[in-house]
Short mmCIF file of C-alpha atoms in Angstrom, two decimals:
data_model
loop_
_atom_site.label_atom_id
_atom_site.label_comp_id
_atom_site.label_asym_id
_atom_site.label_seq_id
_atom_site.Cartn_x
_atom_site.Cartn_y
_atom_site.Cartn_z
CA MET Y 1361 0.00 0.00 0.00
CA ARG Y 1362 1.34 3.41 -0.92
CA ARG Y 1363 1.08 6.47 1.26
CA ARG Y 1364 2.28 8.97 -1.28
CA ALA Y 1365 2.16 9.27 -5.02
CA GLU Y 1366 5.07 8.00 -7.01
CA PRO Y 1367 7.44 10.48 -8.69
CA SER Y 1368 6.77 11.32 -12.30
CA ARG Y 1369 8.91 9.91 -15.03
CA GLY Y 1370 9.63 13.37 -16.38
CA GLY Y 1371 8.34 15.28 -19.36
CA ARG Y 1372 6.36 18.48 -19.59
CA THR Y 1373 4.14 19.28 -16.67
CA GLY Y 1374 1.73 21.21 -18.83
CA PHE Y 1375 1.85 24.09 -16.37
CA THR Y 1376 4.49 26.71 -17.11
CA LEU Y 1377 5.13 30.09 -15.59
CA ARG Y 1378 4.01 31.83 -18.75
CA GLN Y 1379 0.56 30.41 -18.14
CA THR Y 1380 0.26 31.85 -14.64
CA LEU Y 1381 -1.12 35.38 -14.44
CA PRO Y 1382 0.25 37.89 -11.91
CA ARG Y 1383 -0.82 36.63 -8.53
CA LEU Y 1384 -4.03 38.15 -7.22
CA PRO Y 1385 -6.40 36.93 -4.50
CA ARG Y 1386 -8.77 34.23 -5.68
CA ARG Y 1387 -12.26 35.44 -6.34
CA ARG Y 1388 -14.71 35.09 -3.50
CA ALA Y 1389 -18.29 36.10 -3.24
CA PRO Y 1390 -18.65 39.56 -1.63
CA ASN Y 1391 -19.23 39.70 2.12
CA THR Y 1392 -17.82 36.22 2.36
CA SER Y 1393 -15.82 34.57 5.11
CA TRP Y 1394 -14.29 31.15 5.52
CA ILE Y 1395 -15.36 29.31 8.65
CA PRO Y 1396 -13.52 26.12 9.66
CA CYS Y 1397 -15.80 23.09 9.70
CA ALA Y 1398 -14.57 19.52 10.05
CA SER Y 1399 -12.45 18.48 7.08
CA GLU Y 1400 -13.51 21.38 4.89
CA ARG Y 1401 -14.52 24.97 5.25
CA VAL Y 1402 -17.93 26.55 4.87
CA ARG Y 1403 -18.28 29.67 2.84
CA ARG Y 1404 -21.10 31.88 4.02
CA GLY Y 1405 -22.24 35.02 2.30
CA GLY Y 1406 -24.56 37.90 3.04
CA ASP Y 1407 -28.33 38.27 2.88
CA ILE Y 1408 -29.73 35.73 0.44
CA SER Y 1409 -32.59 38.06 -0.38
CA ALA Y 1410 -30.23 40.66 -1.84
CA PRO Y 1411 -30.31 40.47 -5.64
CA GLY Y 1412 -27.01 39.38 -7.11
CA ASP Y 1413 -25.37 38.16 -3.91
CA PRO Y 1414 -24.04 34.66 -4.60
CA ILE Y 1415 -24.23 32.16 -1.79
CA ALA Y 1416 -22.15 29.00 -1.65
CA LEU Y 1417 -22.13 26.53 1.18
CA ARG Y 1418 -19.53 23.76 1.09
CA SER Y 1419 -19.38 21.37 3.98
CA GLU Y 1420 -18.83 17.81 5.08
CA CYS Y 1421 -19.95 18.37 8.67
CA GLY Y 1422 -22.43 15.73 9.76
CA LYS Y 1423 -24.08 13.06 7.73
CA HIS Y 1424 -26.64 15.33 6.06
CA SER Y 1425 -24.57 18.49 5.77
CA HIS Y 1426 -23.60 18.15 2.13
CA GLU Y 1427 -27.19 17.56 1.07
CA ARG Y 1428 -28.23 20.63 3.02
CA ALA Y 1429 -25.36 22.53 1.42
CA VAL Y 1430 -26.45 21.68 -2.12
CA MET Y 1431 -30.12 22.37 -1.34
CA TYR Y 1432 -29.20 25.62 0.41
CA TYR Y 1433 -27.08 26.68 -2.54
CA ARG Y 1434 -29.89 26.01 -5.00
CA ALA Y 1435 -32.45 27.69 -2.74
CA SER Y 1436 -30.15 30.68 -2.37
CA ILE Y 1437 -29.74 31.03 -6.12
CA LEU Y 1438 -33.51 30.70 -6.55
CA SER Y 1439 -34.22 33.31 -3.90
CA VAL Y 1440 -31.77 35.69 -5.56
CA ALA Y 1441 -33.42 35.12 -8.92
CA LEU Y 1442 -36.91 35.57 -7.48
CA ALA Y 1443 -35.93 38.73 -5.65
CA ALA Y 1444 -34.37 40.13 -8.79
CA SER Y 1445 -37.34 39.19 -10.96
CA VAL Y 1446 -40.27 40.69 -9.08
CA HIS Y 1447 -40.62 43.16 -11.93
CA ALA Y 1448 -38.70 41.10 -14.49
CA ALA Y 1449 -39.71 40.55 -18.08
CA ILE Y 1450 -39.53 37.39 -20.17
CA ILE Y 1451 -38.03 37.99 -23.61
CA ARG Y 1452 -38.63 35.21 -26.09
CA VAL Y 1453 -36.29 34.20 -28.90
CA PRO Y 1454 -37.12 34.23 -31.75
CA GLY Y 1455 -40.60 35.50 -30.88
CA ASP Y 1456 -39.59 38.88 -29.46
CA GLN Y 1457 -35.99 39.10 -30.70
CA PRO Y 1458 -34.41 37.35 -33.70
CA THR Y 1459 -31.18 36.18 -32.02
CA ILE Y 1460 -30.07 35.19 -28.55
CA GLN Y 1461 -27.71 38.17 -28.22
CA ALA Y 1462 -30.48 40.53 -29.33
CA GLY Y 1463 -32.58 39.07 -26.54
CA LEU Y 1464 -29.79 39.63 -24.03
CA ASP Y 1465 -29.16 43.17 -25.31
CA SER Y 1466 -32.81 44.09 -24.85
CA ALA Y 1467 -32.99 42.66 -21.33
CA SER Y 1468 -32.76 44.57 -18.07
CA GLU Y 1469 -31.34 43.41 -14.75
CA GLY Y 1470 -33.20 40.31 -13.57
CA ASP Y 1471 -34.96 39.58 -16.87
CA THR Y 1472 -35.23 36.13 -18.42
CA VAL Y 1473 -34.39 35.36 -22.04
CA SER Y 1474 -36.29 32.22 -23.02
CA VAL Y 1475 -35.14 30.42 -26.18
CA ALA Y 1476 -37.33 28.17 -28.31
CA PRO Y 1477 -36.03 24.78 -29.51
CA GLY Y 1478 -33.68 24.82 -32.46
CA THR Y 1479 -30.07 25.19 -33.55
CA TYR Y 1480 -28.78 28.74 -33.24
CA ALA Y 1481 -25.77 29.72 -35.33
CA GLY Y 1482 -24.18 32.75 -36.94
CA ALA Y 1483 -23.96 36.35 -35.84
CA GLY Y 1484 -25.87 37.05 -32.66
CA ASN Y 1485 -25.94 33.41 -31.59
CA LYS Y 1486 -22.37 32.92 -30.38
CA ASN Y 1487 -19.88 34.87 -28.27
CA LEU Y 1488 -22.92 35.57 -26.11
CA ASP Y 1489 -22.34 38.27 -23.50
CA PHE Y 1490 -24.49 39.22 -20.49
CA LEU Y 1491 -22.67 42.60 -20.36
CA GLY Y 1492 -22.34 42.50 -16.59
CA ARG Y 1493 -26.04 42.09 -15.84
CA ASN Y 1494 -27.69 39.37 -13.77
CA LEU Y 1495 -29.94 37.69 -16.34
CA VAL Y 1496 -31.39 34.24 -16.79
CA LEU Y 1497 -30.83 32.58 -20.17
CA GLU Y 1498 -32.94 29.45 -20.42
CA SER Y 1499 -34.19 27.08 -23.07
CA GLU Y 1500 -37.83 26.13 -23.32
CA GLN Y 1501 -37.25 22.42 -23.93
CA GLY Y 1502 -33.78 21.58 -22.66
CA GLN Y 1503 -30.26 20.99 -23.87
CA GLU Y 1504 -30.99 18.26 -26.39
CA ALA Y 1505 -33.46 20.47 -28.23
CA THR Y 1506 -31.62 23.80 -27.99
CA VAL Y 1507 -28.14 24.07 -29.51
CA ILE Y 1508 -25.71 26.98 -29.73
CA ASP Y 1509 -23.55 26.01 -32.70
CA CYS Y 1510 -20.40 28.11 -33.11
CA GLU Y 1511 -19.69 26.49 -36.49
CA GLY Y 1512 -15.96 26.11 -35.90
CA TRP Y 1513 -15.06 29.61 -34.72
CA GLY Y 1514 -15.86 31.74 -31.69
CA ARG Y 1515 -17.11 30.74 -28.24
CA GLY Y 1516 -20.58 29.96 -27.08
CA LEU Y 1517 -20.63 32.29 -24.07
CA SER Y 1518 -18.20 34.72 -22.47
CA PHE Y 1519 -18.61 36.09 -18.94
CA HIS Y 1520 -16.04 38.78 -18.19
CA SER Y 1521 -17.84 41.78 -16.68
CA GLY Y 1522 -18.37 40.82 -13.06
CA GLU Y 1523 -21.55 38.79 -13.53
CA ARG Y 1524 -22.73 37.19 -10.30
CA ALA Y 1525 -24.21 33.80 -9.41
CA ALA Y 1526 -27.67 35.08 -10.36
CA SER Y 1527 -26.44 35.17 -13.98
CA MET Y 1528 -27.76 31.79 -15.00
CA VAL Y 1529 -27.60 29.62 -18.11
CA SER Y 1530 -29.90 26.60 -18.18
CA GLY Y 1531 -30.69 23.92 -20.72
CA PHE Y 1532 -28.36 24.49 -23.70
CA THR Y 1533 -25.85 22.53 -25.73
CA VAL Y 1534 -22.76 24.58 -26.66
CA THR Y 1535 -20.78 23.02 -29.49
CA GLY Y 1536 -18.45 23.81 -32.38
CA GLY Y 1537 -16.55 26.49 -30.50
CA LYS Y 1538 -12.97 27.24 -31.46
CA GLU Y 1539 -10.77 29.93 -29.95
CA HIS Y 1540 -7.12 30.24 -29.02
CA TYR Y 1541 -8.21 29.37 -25.45
CA SER Y 1542 -11.59 28.75 -23.77
CA GLY Y 1543 -13.19 26.99 -26.70
CA GLY Y 1544 -16.75 26.67 -25.41
CA VAL Y 1545 -17.38 28.85 -22.34
CA HIS Y 1546 -15.18 31.57 -20.85
CA CYS Y 1547 -15.61 32.86 -17.26
CA GLU Y 1548 -13.21 35.58 -16.09
CA PHE Y 1549 -13.74 37.84 -13.08
CA SER Y 1550 -17.31 36.53 -13.03
CA ASP Y 1551 -19.32 33.90 -11.15
CA PRO Y 1552 -22.15 32.61 -13.38
CA THR Y 1553 -24.25 29.51 -12.73
CA PHE Y 1554 -24.80 26.79 -15.33
CA THR Y 1555 -27.44 24.09 -14.93
CA ASP Y 1556 -28.41 21.21 -17.21
CA CYS Y 1557 -26.05 22.21 -20.02
CA THR Y 1558 -23.94 20.20 -22.43
CA ILE Y 1559 -20.58 21.68 -23.48
CA ALA Y 1560 -19.25 19.36 -26.16
CA GLY Y 1561 -17.03 19.32 -29.21
CA ASN Y 1562 -15.23 22.61 -28.59
CA ASN Y 1563 -11.55 23.37 -29.16
CA ALA Y 1564 -8.88 25.58 -27.58
CA ALA Y 1565 -6.77 25.71 -30.72
CA SER Y 1566 -3.51 27.01 -29.25
CA GLY Y 1567 -4.07 27.23 -25.49
CA ASP Y 1568 -5.97 25.87 -22.51
CA GLY Y 1569 -9.55 25.02 -21.66
CA GLY Y 1570 -11.15 23.22 -24.57
CA GLY Y 1571 -14.60 23.16 -23.00
CA VAL Y 1572 -14.62 25.65 -20.12
CA SER Y 1573 -12.17 28.17 -18.67
CA CYS Y 1574 -12.53 29.69 -15.20
CA ILE Y 1575 -10.05 32.51 -14.60
CA ARG Y 1576 -10.41 34.17 -11.21
CA SER Y 1577 -13.96 32.94 -11.23
CA SER Y 1578 -16.29 31.18 -8.79
CA ALA Y 1579 -18.55 29.73 -11.48
CA THR Y 1580 -20.90 26.88 -10.59
CA PHE Y 1581 -21.87 23.96 -12.81
CA ILE Y 1582 -24.77 21.72 -11.77
CA HIS Y 1583 -25.80 18.63 -13.73
CA CYS Y 1584 -23.72 19.58 -16.77
CA ASP Y 1585 -22.11 17.33 -19.37
CA ILE Y 1586 -18.63 18.53 -20.42
CA ARG Y 1587 -17.40 16.10 -23.05
CA ASP Y 1588 -15.33 15.56 -26.17
CA ASN Y 1589 -13.54 18.90 -26.01
CA THR Y 1590 -9.87 19.38 -26.94
CA ALA Y 1591 -7.05 21.72 -25.94
CA ALA Y 1592 -3.76 22.21 -27.75
CA ASP Y 1593 -2.07 22.89 -24.41
CA HIS Y 1594 -3.64 21.71 -21.14
CA ALA Y 1595 -7.10 21.22 -19.62
CA GLY Y 1596 -9.12 19.59 -22.36
CA GLY Y 1597 -12.40 19.73 -20.45
CA VAL Y 1598 -12.09 22.38 -17.73
CA ARG Y 1599 -9.37 24.92 -17.01
CA CYS Y 1600 -9.24 26.57 -13.56
CA LEU Y 1601 -6.77 29.41 -12.94
CA GLU Y 1602 -6.76 31.21 -9.58
CA SER Y 1603 -10.43 30.36 -9.26
CA ALA Y 1604 -12.90 28.66 -6.92
CA PRO Y 1605 -15.36 26.80 -9.16
CA THR Y 1606 -17.89 24.21 -8.03
CA PHE Y 1607 -19.04 21.15 -10.00
CA ILE Y 1608 -22.04 19.16 -8.75
CA ASN Y 1609 -23.45 16.04 -10.46
CA CYS Y 1610 -21.52 16.69 -13.68
CA ALA Y 1611 -19.96 14.33 -16.22
CA ILE Y 1612 -16.53 15.36 -17.53
CA THR Y 1613 -15.76 12.73 -20.15
CA GLY Y 1614 -13.91 12.09 -23.38
CA ASN Y 1615 -11.88 15.30 -23.30
CA ARG Y 1616 -8.33 15.54 -24.61
CA ALA Y 1617 -5.34 17.78 -23.90
CA THR Y 1618 -1.74 17.70 -25.03
CA PHE Y 1619 0.08 18.87 -21.92
CA GLY Y 1620 -1.73 17.81 -18.76
CA GLY Y 1621 -5.23 17.69 -17.35
CA GLY Y 1622 -7.20 15.81 -19.96
CA GLY Y 1623 -10.39 16.28 -17.95
CA VAL Y 1624 -9.60 19.03 -15.45
CA GLY Y 1625 -6.52 21.25 -15.17
CA SER Y 1626 -6.37 23.24 -11.93
CA VAL Y 1627 -3.73 25.95 -11.36
CA GLU Y 1628 -3.65 27.79 -8.02
CA SER Y 1629 -7.36 27.16 -7.52
CA ASP Y 1630 -9.79 26.09 -4.82
CA LEU Y 1631 -11.70 23.26 -6.43
CA THR Y 1632 -14.91 21.57 -5.27
CA ILE Y 1633 -16.13 18.56 -7.25
CA THR Y 1634 -19.03 16.54 -5.83
CA GLY Y 1635 -20.96 13.62 -7.30
CA CYS Y 1636 -19.21 13.79 -10.67
CA THR Y 1637 -17.94 11.28 -13.21
CA ILE Y 1638 -14.49 12.06 -14.67
CA ALA Y 1639 -13.90 9.35 -17.23
CA SER Y 1640 -12.21 8.51 -20.53
CA ASN Y 1641 -10.19 11.71 -20.68
CA THR Y 1642 -6.70 11.77 -22.19
CA THR Y 1643 -3.49 13.75 -22.08
CA THR Y 1644 -1.08 12.81 -24.83
CA ASP Y 1645 2.32 14.31 -23.94
CA SER Y 1646 2.23 14.89 -20.19
CA HIS Y 1647 0.58 13.96 -16.90
CA GLY Y 1648 -2.86 13.80 -15.34
CA GLY Y 1649 -5.25 12.11 -17.73
CA GLY Y 1650 -8.24 12.80 -15.51
CA ILE Y 1651 -7.13 15.65 -13.23
CA ALA Y 1652 -3.89 17.65 -13.05
CA ILE Y 1653 -3.27 19.96 -10.09
CA PHE Y 1654 -0.53 22.61 -9.99
CA ASP Y 1655 -0.33 24.70 -6.81
CA VAL Y 1656 2.51 26.65 -5.25
CA ASP Y 1657 0.36 28.55 -2.75
CA PRO Y 1658 -2.09 26.74 -0.45
CA SER Y 1659 -5.39 25.76 -2.05
CA THR Y 1660 -8.49 23.91 -0.87
CA ILE Y 1661 -9.35 20.96 -3.09
CA ALA Y 1662 -12.25 18.71 -2.04
CA ILE Y 1663 -13.39 15.91 -4.33
CA THR Y 1664 -16.23 13.83 -2.92
CA ASN Y 1665 -18.30 10.94 -4.29
CA CYS Y 1666 -16.66 10.98 -7.70
CA THR Y 1667 -15.92 8.19 -10.15
CA ILE Y 1668 -12.54 8.71 -11.86
CA ALA Y 1669 -12.20 5.90 -14.36
CA GLY Y 1670 -10.68 5.00 -17.69
CA ASN Y 1671 -8.51 8.11 -18.05
CA ARG Y 1672 -5.09 7.97 -19.74
CA ALA Y 1673 -1.80 9.84 -19.57
CA ILE Y 1674 -0.28 8.39 -22.71
CA HIS Y 1675 3.30 9.68 -22.29
CA GLY Y 1676 3.18 10.66 -18.64
CA ASP Y 1677 2.04 9.62 -15.19
CA GLY Y 1678 -1.09 9.85 -13.12
CA GLY Y 1679 -3.78 8.44 -15.35
CA ALA Y 1680 -6.41 9.51 -12.81
CA LEU Y 1681 -4.64 12.27 -10.89
CA TRP Y 1682 -1.32 14.12 -11.08
CA ILE Y 1683 -0.20 16.64 -8.45
CA PHE Y 1684 2.53 19.28 -8.40
CA ALA Y 1685 2.00 21.11 -5.13
CA LEU Y 1686 4.11 22.72 -2.43
CA ALA Y 1687 1.40 23.38 0.15
CA THR Y 1688 -1.84 21.81 -1.06
CA ASN Y 1689 -3.25 18.58 0.35
CA PRO Y 1690 -6.23 17.56 -1.79
CA LYS Y 1691 -8.96 15.58 -0.04
CA PHE Y 1692 -10.76 12.71 -1.72
CA THR Y 1693 -13.68 11.01 0.02
CA ASN Y 1694 -16.01 8.24 -1.22
CA CYS Y 1695 -14.34 8.16 -4.66
CA ILE Y 1696 -13.49 5.37 -7.08
CA PHE Y 1697 -10.14 5.42 -8.96
CA TRP Y 1698 -10.18 2.52 -11.38
CA GLY Y 1699 -8.96 1.56 -14.82
CA ASN Y 1700 -6.76 4.61 -15.34
CA SER Y 1701 -3.38 4.27 -17.02
CA PRO Y 1702 -0.47 4.06 -16.66
CA ASN Y 1703 -1.20 4.42 -12.93
CA GLU Y 1704 -3.81 6.01 -10.71
CA VAL Y 1705 -2.10 8.80 -8.75
CA SER Y 1706 1.30 10.39 -9.30
CA GLY Y 1707 3.21 13.57 -8.53
CA ALA Y 1708 6.22 15.68 -9.37
CA HIS Y 1709 9.16 14.46 -7.32
CA HIS Y 1710 9.49 16.06 -3.86
CA TYR Y 1711 7.13 18.90 -4.78
CA LEU Y 1712 4.23 16.53 -4.21
CA GLY Y 1713 1.33 17.59 -2.04
CA ASP Y 1714 0.16 14.80 0.22
CA PRO Y 1715 -3.42 13.91 -0.74
CA THR Y 1716 -5.80 12.61 1.89
CA ILE Y 1717 -7.73 9.71 0.39
CA THR Y 1718 -10.34 8.01 2.58
CA TYR Y 1719 -13.22 5.61 1.93
CA CYS Y 1720 -12.12 5.21 -1.67
CA ASP Y 1721 -11.67 2.24 -3.97
CA ILE Y 1722 -8.30 2.81 -5.61
CA GLU Y 1723 -6.64 0.38 -7.99
CA GLY Y 1724 -3.12 -0.34 -6.82
CA GLY Y 1725 -4.01 0.51 -3.23
CA TRP Y 1726 -3.64 3.55 -1.01
CA ASP Y 1727 -3.17 3.77 2.73
CA GLY Y 1728 -6.15 5.54 4.29
CA VAL Y 1729 -9.18 5.01 6.49
CA GLY Y 1730 -11.83 2.91 4.77
CA ASN Y 1731 -9.93 2.45 1.51
CA ILE Y 1732 -10.26 -0.74 -0.50
CA GLU Y 1733 -8.67 -2.19 -3.63
CA ILE Y 1734 -11.35 -4.35 -5.24
CA ASP Y 1735 -12.86 -4.27 -8.74
CA PRO Y 1736 -15.88 -1.94 -8.41
CA LEU Y 1737 -17.87 -4.04 -10.91
CA PHE Y 1738 -19.11 -1.23 -13.12
CA ILE Y 1739 -22.13 -1.60 -15.35
CA SER Y 1740 -23.56 0.99 -17.72
CA LEU Y 1741 -27.29 1.48 -18.22
CA PRO Y 1742 -29.15 4.22 -20.10
CA GLY Y 1743 -28.42 7.41 -18.20
CA PHE Y 1744 -25.98 5.71 -15.82
CA ALA Y 1745 -22.36 5.27 -16.93
CA ASN Y 1746 -20.18 3.33 -14.48
CA LEU Y 1747 -23.10 2.34 -12.26
CA LEU Y 1748 -22.29 -0.17 -9.53
CA ARG Y 1749 -23.67 -3.60 -10.37
CA PRO Y 1750 -25.17 -5.92 -7.73
CA GLY Y 1751 -22.44 -7.26 -5.48
CA SER Y 1752 -20.13 -4.30 -6.01
CA PRO Y 1753 -17.82 -3.81 -3.01
CA CYS Y 1754 -18.42 -0.05 -3.33
CA ILE Y 1755 -22.12 -0.25 -2.43
CA ASP Y 1756 -22.67 0.91 1.16
CA ALA Y 1757 -18.88 1.17 1.61
CA GLY Y 1758 -18.47 4.93 1.85
CA ASP Y 1759 -17.94 7.02 4.95
CA PRO Y 1760 -20.45 5.59 7.47
CA SER Y 1761 -21.22 9.07 8.76
CA ILE Y 1762 -22.58 10.04 5.32
CA GLU Y 1763 -25.88 8.70 3.97
CA ASP Y 1764 -27.15 8.40 0.42
CA GLY Y 1765 -29.77 11.02 -0.35
CA ILE Y 1766 -31.78 8.50 -2.40
CA SER Y 1767 -31.17 4.79 -2.79
CA ASP Y 1768 -33.49 2.17 -4.30
CA ARG Y 1769 -36.56 4.12 -3.22
CA HIS Y 1770 -36.30 6.32 -6.29
CA PRO Y 1771 -38.25 5.11 -9.35
CA ARG Y 1772 -35.36 5.80 -11.75
CA TRP Y 1773 -32.93 3.64 -9.81
CA PRO Y 1774 -32.95 0.07 -11.14
CA GLY Y 1775 -34.84 -1.96 -8.58
CA TRP Y 1776 -32.52 -4.94 -8.80
CA VAL Y 1777 -29.50 -2.91 -7.66
CA PRO Y 1778 -29.23 -3.31 -3.88
CA ASN Y 1779 -28.43 -0.04 -2.18
CA GLY Y 1780 -28.79 0.77 1.50
CA VAL Y 1781 -28.69 3.95 3.51
CA ARG Y 1782 -24.93 4.14 4.02
CA SER Y 1783 -23.23 6.17 1.29
CA ASP Y 1784 -21.87 4.37 -1.73
CA MET Y 1785 -18.50 5.12 -3.21
CA GLY Y 1786 -18.55 6.84 -6.56
CA ALA Y 1787 -20.67 9.38 -8.40
CA TYR Y 1788 -24.07 7.87 -7.64
CA GLY Y 1789 -23.61 7.73 -3.89
CA GLY Y 1790 -23.73 10.25 -1.09
CA PRO Y 1791 -26.31 12.83 -0.08
CA GLY Y 1792 -26.06 14.66 -3.39
CA ASN Y 1793 -27.16 11.70 -5.53
CA ARG Y 1794 -30.62 13.24 -5.80
CA GLY Y 1795 -29.18 15.35 -8.61
CA TRP Y 1796 -28.43 12.26 -10.71
CA LEU Y 1797 -31.65 10.43 -9.89
CA ARG Y 1798 -34.21 13.18 -10.31
#
């Protein structure tokens, strides 16, 4: 059993000094303080009734705390939106305005732009910009029916004017984006919220962040599918630079980068990933097929109830996870690391941060409370990739102080899959699994 990651075999890290901006404090919500709480910290903001004030609650305190955190976060966002929309208008595209950007341009603070089903391309339907206002951009019939097609050039959306968490995007597919960096969605000095979106088939042609870039941003992604994006440099799926993003019940799959972080590349960032699948991502010439972390200054990285499987670092180390960190100790709880190559977890020589891995199933073994090394027995069903089949050692094997939000009581959960109250390991376990099973 290993206590620490093995040294890398060399090669490019994918994170060079030229990629790191002048050091500034990471973005936090205004009126925000960090309060110590068990193994993580809870971020509490101001009055949730104040329009535009983002609220984020991140906690592992007590067996129901995470579920309350997610519900509180969603309720807070909803209350902000409701407060801001007492006198709000609904602008319909193409009924009231011919393009999505025309709808956004005509909107006032707190308005909703509602988009009919269809594929939206060309001028006015890409490089979408909220222009610093808290607006809601929503589709009428969901992401499969409503597509923003960048047609091989330009981004889908760009947030760069201080938009807050009440700036929401819901129910779109963003595809065909191509920029030097941030191929699909760009978030810089802004904190938007994305729900039920697909960001797929985008390209950072000469830089980082094929699907999504967060630069000094506290963006939130809930139930989003970030897949099949590419980056010429690092972070094929998601790039995080001096940011504090949150990912809840997301799938980050099939992304590809050249130099590190096939799925997620995190540089000097506080990163919260809960109930997510990070699978089948690839880095070709460096390390960290699934996740690559580069931190010199202390960061808070909490990854809980995630399945990290089938990722590859073709000419590097850390198929699942690679770490270059002086002062960061990432925490992994209730996760599955399986089927990644050439190995699961690796780091950069003596600069390695010491990850805390507990109640995880990790191929090759790892010393930690509750950890196991047994085939998780994955099975895939419609809507459920890497589900745990009957008899999986990961069922009811998570932290005993954490309970599943929903088990076999939910009608969408296959009835023949046994699942008790104790949290499962992997993406479909834990108190936040309501998001997957709704």
